[in-house]
Coordinates of N, CA and C in Angstrom, one line a residue:
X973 N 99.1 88.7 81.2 CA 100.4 89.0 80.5 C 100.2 89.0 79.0
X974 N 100.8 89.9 78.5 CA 100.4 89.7 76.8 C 101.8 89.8 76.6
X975 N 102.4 89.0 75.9 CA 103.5 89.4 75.0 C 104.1 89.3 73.9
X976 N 104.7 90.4 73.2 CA 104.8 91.0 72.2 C 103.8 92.0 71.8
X977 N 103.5 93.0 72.6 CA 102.5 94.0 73.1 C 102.1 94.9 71.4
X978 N 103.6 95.3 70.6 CA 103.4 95.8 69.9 C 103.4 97.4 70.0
X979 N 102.1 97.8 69.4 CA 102.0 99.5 69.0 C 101.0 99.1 70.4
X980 N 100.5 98.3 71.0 CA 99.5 98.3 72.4 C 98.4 99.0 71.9
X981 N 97.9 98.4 71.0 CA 96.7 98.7 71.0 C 95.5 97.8 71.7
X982 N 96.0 96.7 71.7 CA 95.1 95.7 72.6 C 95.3 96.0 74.0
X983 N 96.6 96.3 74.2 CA 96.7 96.9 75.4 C 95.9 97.8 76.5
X984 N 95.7 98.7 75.5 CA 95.5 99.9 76.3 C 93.8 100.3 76.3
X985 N 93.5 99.2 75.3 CA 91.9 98.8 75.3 C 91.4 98.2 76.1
X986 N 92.3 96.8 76.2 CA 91.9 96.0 77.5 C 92.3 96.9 78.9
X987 N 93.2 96.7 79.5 CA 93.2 97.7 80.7 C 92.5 98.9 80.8
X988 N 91.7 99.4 80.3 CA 90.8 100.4 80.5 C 89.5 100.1 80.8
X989 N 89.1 99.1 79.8 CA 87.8 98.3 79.6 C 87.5 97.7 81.0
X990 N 89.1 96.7 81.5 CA 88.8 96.6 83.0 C 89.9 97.1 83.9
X991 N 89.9 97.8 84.5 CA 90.0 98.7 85.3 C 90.3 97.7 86.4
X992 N 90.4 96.9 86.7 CA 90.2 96.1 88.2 C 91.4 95.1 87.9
X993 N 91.5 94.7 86.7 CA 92.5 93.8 86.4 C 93.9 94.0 86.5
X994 N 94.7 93.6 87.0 CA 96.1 94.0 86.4 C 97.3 93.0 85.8
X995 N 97.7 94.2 84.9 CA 98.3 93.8 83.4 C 99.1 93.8 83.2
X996 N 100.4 92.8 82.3 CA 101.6 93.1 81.7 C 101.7 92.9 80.7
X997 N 102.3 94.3 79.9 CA 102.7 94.2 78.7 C 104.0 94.1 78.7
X998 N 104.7 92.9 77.5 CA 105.8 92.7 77.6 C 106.4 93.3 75.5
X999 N 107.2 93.6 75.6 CA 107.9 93.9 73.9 C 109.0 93.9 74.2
X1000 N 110.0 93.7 73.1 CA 111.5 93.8 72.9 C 112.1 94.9 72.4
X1001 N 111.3 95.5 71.3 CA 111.4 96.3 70.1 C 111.7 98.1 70.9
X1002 N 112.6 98.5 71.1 CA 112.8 99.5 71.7 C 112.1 100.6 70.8
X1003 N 112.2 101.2 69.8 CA 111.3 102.1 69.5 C 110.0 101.8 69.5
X1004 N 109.3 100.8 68.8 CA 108.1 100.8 69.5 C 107.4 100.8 71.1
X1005 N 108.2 100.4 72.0 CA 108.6 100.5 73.2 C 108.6 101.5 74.0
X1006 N 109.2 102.4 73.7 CA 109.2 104.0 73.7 C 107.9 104.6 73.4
X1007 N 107.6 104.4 72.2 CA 106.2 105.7 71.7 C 104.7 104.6 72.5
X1008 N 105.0 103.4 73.2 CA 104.1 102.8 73.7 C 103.7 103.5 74.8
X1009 N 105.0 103.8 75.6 CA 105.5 103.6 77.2 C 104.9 105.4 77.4
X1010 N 105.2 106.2 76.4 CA 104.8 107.5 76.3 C 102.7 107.7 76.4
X1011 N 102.3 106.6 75.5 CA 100.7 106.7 75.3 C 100.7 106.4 76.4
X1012 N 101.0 105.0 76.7 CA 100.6 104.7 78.3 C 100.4 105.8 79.3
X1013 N 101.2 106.6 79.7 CA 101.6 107.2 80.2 C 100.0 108.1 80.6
X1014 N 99.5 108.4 79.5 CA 98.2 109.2 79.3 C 97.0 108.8 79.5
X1015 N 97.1 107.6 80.3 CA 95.9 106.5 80.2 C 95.1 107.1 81.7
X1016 N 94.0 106.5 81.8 CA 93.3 107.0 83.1 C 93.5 105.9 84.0
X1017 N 93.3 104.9 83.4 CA 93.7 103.6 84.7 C 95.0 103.6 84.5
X1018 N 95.6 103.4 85.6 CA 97.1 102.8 85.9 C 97.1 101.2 86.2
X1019 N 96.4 100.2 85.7 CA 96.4 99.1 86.1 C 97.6 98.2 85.8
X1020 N 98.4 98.9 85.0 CA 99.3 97.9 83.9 C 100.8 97.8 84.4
X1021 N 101.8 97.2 84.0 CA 103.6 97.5 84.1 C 103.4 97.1 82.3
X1022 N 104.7 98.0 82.0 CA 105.2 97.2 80.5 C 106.2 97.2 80.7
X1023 N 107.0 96.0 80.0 CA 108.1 95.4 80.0 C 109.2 95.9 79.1
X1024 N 110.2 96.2 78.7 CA 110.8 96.0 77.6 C 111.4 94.4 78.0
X1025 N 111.0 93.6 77.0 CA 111.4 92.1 77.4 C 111.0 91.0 76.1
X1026 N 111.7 89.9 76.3 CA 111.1 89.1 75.3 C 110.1 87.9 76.1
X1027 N 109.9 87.5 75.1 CA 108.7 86.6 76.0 C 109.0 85.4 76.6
X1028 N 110.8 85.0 75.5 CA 111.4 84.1 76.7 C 111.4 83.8 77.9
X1029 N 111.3 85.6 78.9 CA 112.1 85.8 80.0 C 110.8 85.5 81.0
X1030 N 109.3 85.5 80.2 CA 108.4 84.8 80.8 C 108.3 84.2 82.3
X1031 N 109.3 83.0 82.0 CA 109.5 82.1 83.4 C 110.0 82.2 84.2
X1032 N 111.4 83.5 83.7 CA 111.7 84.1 85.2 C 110.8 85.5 85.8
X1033 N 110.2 86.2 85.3 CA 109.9 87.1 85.5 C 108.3 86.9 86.3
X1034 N 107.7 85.4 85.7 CA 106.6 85.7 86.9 C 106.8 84.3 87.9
X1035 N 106.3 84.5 88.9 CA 106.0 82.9 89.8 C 105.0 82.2 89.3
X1036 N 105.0 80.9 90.4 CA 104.5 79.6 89.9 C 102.8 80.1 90.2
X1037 N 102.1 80.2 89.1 CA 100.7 80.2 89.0 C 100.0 81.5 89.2
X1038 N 101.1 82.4 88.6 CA 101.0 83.9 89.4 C 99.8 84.8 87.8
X1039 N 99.5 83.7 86.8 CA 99.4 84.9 86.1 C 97.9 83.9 85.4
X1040 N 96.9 84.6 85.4 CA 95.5 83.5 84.6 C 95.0 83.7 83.2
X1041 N 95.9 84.7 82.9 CA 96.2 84.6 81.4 C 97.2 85.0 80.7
X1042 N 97.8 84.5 79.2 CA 98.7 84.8 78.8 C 97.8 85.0 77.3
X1043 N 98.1 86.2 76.4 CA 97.8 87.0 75.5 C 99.0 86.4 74.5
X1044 N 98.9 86.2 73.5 CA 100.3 86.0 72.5 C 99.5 86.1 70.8
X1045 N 99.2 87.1 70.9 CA 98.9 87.6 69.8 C 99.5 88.0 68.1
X1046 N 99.6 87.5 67.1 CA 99.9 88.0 65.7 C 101.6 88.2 66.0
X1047 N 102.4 87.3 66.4 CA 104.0 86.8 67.0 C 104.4 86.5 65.5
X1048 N 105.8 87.1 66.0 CA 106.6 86.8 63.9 C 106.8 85.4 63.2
X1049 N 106.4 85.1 62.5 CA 106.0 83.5 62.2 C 107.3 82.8 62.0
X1050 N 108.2 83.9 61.6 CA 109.9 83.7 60.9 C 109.8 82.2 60.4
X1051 N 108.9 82.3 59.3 CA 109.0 81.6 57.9 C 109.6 81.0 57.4
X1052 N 110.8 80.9 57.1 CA 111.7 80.2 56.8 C 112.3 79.2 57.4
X1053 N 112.5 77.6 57.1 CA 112.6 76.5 57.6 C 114.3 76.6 58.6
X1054 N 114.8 77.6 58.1 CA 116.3 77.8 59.1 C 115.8 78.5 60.1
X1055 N 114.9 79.0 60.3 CA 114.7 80.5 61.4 C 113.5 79.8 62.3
X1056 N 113.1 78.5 62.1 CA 112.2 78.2 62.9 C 112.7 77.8 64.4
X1057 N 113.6 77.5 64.5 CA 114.1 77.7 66.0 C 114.2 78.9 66.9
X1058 N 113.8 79.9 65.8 CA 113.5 81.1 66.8 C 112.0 81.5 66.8
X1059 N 111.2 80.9 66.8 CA 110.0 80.8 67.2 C 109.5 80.4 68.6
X1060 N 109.0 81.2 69.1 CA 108.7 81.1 70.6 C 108.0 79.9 70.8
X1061 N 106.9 79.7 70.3 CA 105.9 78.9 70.9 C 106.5 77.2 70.8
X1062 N 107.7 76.9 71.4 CA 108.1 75.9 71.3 C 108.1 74.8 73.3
X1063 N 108.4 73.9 73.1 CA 108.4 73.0 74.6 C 108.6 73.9 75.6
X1064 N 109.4 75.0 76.0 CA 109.9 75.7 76.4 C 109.0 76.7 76.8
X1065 N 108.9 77.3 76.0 CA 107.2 78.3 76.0 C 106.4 77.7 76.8
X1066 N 105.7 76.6 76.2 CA 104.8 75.3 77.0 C 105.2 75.5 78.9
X1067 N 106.3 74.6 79.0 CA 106.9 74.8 80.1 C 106.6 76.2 80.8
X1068 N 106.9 77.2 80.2 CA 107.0 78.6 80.8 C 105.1 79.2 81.3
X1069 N 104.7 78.5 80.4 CA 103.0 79.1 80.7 C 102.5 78.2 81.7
X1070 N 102.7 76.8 81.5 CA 102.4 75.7 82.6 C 102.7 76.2 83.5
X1071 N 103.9 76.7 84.0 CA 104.4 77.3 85.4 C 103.9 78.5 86.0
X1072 N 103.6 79.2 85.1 CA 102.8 80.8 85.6 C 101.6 80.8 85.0
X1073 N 100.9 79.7 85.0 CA 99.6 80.1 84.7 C 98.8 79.4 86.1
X1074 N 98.0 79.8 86.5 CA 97.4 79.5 87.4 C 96.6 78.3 86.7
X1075 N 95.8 76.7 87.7 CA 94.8 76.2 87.5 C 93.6 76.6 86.7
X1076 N 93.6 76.7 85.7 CA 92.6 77.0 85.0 C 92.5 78.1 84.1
X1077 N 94.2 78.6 83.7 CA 94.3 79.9 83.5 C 94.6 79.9 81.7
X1078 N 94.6 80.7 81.1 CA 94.6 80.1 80.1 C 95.7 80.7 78.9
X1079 N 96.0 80.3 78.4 CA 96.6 81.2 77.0 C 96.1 81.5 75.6
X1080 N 95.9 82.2 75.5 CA 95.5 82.8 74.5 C 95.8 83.2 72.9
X1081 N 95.9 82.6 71.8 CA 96.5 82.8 70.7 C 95.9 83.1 69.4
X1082 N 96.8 84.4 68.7 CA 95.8 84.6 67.3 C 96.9 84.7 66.3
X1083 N 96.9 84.4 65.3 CA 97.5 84.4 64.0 C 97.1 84.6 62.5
X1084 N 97.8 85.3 62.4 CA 97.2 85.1 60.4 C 98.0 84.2 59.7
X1085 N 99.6 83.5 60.8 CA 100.0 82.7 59.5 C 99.8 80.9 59.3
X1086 N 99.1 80.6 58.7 CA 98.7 79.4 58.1 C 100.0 78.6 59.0
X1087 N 101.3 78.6 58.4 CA 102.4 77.8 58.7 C 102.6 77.3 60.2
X1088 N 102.3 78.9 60.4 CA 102.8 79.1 62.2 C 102.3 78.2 63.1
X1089 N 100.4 78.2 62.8 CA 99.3 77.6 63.4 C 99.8 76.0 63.3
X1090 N 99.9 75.5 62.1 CA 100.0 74.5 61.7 C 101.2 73.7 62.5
X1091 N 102.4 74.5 63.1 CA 103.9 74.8 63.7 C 103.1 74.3 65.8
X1092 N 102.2 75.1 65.9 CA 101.7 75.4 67.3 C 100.9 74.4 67.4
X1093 N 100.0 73.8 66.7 CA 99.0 72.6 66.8 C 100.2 71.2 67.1
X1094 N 100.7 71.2 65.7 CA 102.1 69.9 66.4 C 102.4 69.9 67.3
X1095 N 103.1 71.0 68.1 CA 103.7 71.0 69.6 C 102.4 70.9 70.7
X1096 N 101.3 71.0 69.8 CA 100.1 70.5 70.9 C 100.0 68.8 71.3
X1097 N 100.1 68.4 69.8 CA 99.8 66.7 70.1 C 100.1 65.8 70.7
X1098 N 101.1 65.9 71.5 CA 101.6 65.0 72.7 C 101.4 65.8 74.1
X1099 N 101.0 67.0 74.2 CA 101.0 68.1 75.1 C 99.5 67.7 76.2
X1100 N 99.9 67.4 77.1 CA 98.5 66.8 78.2 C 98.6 67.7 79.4
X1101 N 99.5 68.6 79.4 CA 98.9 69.7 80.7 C 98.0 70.7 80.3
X1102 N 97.5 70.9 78.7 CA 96.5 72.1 78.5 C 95.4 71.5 78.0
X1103 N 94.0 71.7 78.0 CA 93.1 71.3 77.5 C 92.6 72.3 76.4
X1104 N 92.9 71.8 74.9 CA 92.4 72.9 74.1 C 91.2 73.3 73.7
X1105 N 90.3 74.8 74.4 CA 89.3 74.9 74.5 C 88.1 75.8 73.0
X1106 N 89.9 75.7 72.4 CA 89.0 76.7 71.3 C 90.3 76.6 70.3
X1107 N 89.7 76.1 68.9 CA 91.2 75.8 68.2 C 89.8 76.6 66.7
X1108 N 90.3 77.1 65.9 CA 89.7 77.6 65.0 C 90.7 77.9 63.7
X1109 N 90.4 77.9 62.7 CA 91.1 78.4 60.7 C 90.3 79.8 60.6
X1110 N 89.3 79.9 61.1 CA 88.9 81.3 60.6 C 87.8 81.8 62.4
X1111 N 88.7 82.4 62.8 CA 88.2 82.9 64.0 C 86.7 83.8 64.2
X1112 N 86.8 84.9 63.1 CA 85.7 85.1 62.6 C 84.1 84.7 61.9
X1113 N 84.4 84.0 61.3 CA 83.4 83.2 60.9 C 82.7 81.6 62.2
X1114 N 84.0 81.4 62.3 CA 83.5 80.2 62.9 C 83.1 80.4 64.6
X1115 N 83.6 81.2 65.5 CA 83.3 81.7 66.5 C 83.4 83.5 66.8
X1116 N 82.3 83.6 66.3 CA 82.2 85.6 66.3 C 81.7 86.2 67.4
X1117 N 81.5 85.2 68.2 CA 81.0 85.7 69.6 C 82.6 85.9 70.4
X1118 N 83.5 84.5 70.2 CA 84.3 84.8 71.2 C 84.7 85.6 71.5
X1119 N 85.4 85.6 72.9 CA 86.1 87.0 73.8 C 87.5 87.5 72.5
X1120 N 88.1 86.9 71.9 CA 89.3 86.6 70.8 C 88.6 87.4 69.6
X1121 N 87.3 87.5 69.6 CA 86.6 87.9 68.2 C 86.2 89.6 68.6
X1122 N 86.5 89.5 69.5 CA 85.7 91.0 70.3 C 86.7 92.0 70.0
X1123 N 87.7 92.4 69.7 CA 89.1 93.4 69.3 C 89.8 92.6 68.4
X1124 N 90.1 93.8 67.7 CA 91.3 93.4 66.8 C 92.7 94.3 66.8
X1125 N 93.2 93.8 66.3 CA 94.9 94.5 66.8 C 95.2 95.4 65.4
X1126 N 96.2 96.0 65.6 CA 96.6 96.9 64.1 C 97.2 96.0 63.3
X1127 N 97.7 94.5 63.3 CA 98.0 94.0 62.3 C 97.0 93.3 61.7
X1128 N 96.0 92.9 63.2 CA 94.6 91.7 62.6 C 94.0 93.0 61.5
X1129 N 93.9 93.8 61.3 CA 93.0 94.7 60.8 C 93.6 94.6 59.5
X1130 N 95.1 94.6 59.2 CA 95.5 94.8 58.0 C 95.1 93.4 57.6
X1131 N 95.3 92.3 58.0 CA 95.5 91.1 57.3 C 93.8 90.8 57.3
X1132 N 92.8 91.4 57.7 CA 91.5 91.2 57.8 C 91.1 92.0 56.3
X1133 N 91.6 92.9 56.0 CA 91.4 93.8 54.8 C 91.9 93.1 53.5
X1134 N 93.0 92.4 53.8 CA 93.7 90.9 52.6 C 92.5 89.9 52.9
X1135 N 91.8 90.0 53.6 CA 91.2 88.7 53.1 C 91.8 87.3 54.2
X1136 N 92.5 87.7 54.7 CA 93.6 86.4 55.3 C 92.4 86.1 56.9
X1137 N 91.9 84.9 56.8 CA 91.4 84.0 57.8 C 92.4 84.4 59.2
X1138 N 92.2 84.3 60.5 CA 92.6 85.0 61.5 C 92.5 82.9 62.2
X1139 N 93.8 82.5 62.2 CA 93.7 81.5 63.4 C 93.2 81.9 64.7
X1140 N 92.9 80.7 65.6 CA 92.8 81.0 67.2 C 93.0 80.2 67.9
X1141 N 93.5 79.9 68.8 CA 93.6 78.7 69.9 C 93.6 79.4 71.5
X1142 N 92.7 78.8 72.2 CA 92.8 78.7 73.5 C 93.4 77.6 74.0
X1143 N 94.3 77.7 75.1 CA 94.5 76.3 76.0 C 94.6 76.7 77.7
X1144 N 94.3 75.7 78.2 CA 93.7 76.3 79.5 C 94.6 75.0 80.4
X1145 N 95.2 75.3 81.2 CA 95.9 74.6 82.3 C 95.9 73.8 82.8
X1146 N 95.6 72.6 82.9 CA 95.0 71.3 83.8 C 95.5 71.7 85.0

């Protein structure tokens, strides 16, 4: 499950790449939504569904341990100390991945913003249902082998061109 899929560029790279897997892309953003759902369309594997959805709806939309990874990729940091309640990655989220992720399954995270990471590590430190397998400030440099280091997205690319360090965290299910 990836969500906030975007322009799907990771999308539509991964599902092709494996062919065997199957996929959900989830977005909210109706125009990008649309010009997604159209490329899709053109693809040779059909492995995938996309959603128009937000990532809240997560916990209803899959069952208990139904999904062994979750993708949450370059997510709006909404920066501002009033707007941080609308930031996904909060107890809630937690809850929502715990539930649909399978034993051992993992979630997956990348960012360029300093604050955000710094936002997602806190809500880690009292957090004992995930084991964090990969926490990184510069994903690039410090792990260039990882599976996370292997694609980049159309925003990682711009903020890779600024110069801006690329967070990453893995956490994986107990």
């Amino acid at each position: 499950v990836e969500i906030g899929s975007g322009y799907g560029h990771f999308m539509m790279e991964y599902t092709q790449k494996f062919p065997e897997r199957n996929y959900v892309g989830m977005d909210h953003r109706f125009k990008r939504s649309f010009h997604l759902a159209k490329r899709l369309n053109k693809l040779e594997h059909k492995n995938f569904r996309y959603l128009r959805a937000r990532g809240e709806r997560m916990g209803f939309l899959f069952g208990e341990g139904e999904v062994n990874r979750v993708f949450y990729f370059f997510p709006d940091p909404w920066p501002k100390k009033r707007h941080h309640k609308k930031r996904l990655f909060q107890k809630k989220f937690l809850d929502d991945a715990h539930k649909v992720l399978e034993v051992g399954g993992e979630l997956l995270v990348k960012t360029d913003h300093d604050g955000y990471f710094d936002w997602m590590l806190e809500r880690m430190e009292n957090e004992d249902r995930f084991e964090v397998t990969l926490k990184t400030f510069d994903l690039y440099q410090d792990e260039p082998e990882h599976f996370l280091a292997s694609f980049q997205t159309k925003f990682e690319k711009i903020f890779l061109e600024q110069k801006i360090k690329i967070k990453a965290m893995v956490l994986k299910r107990k």
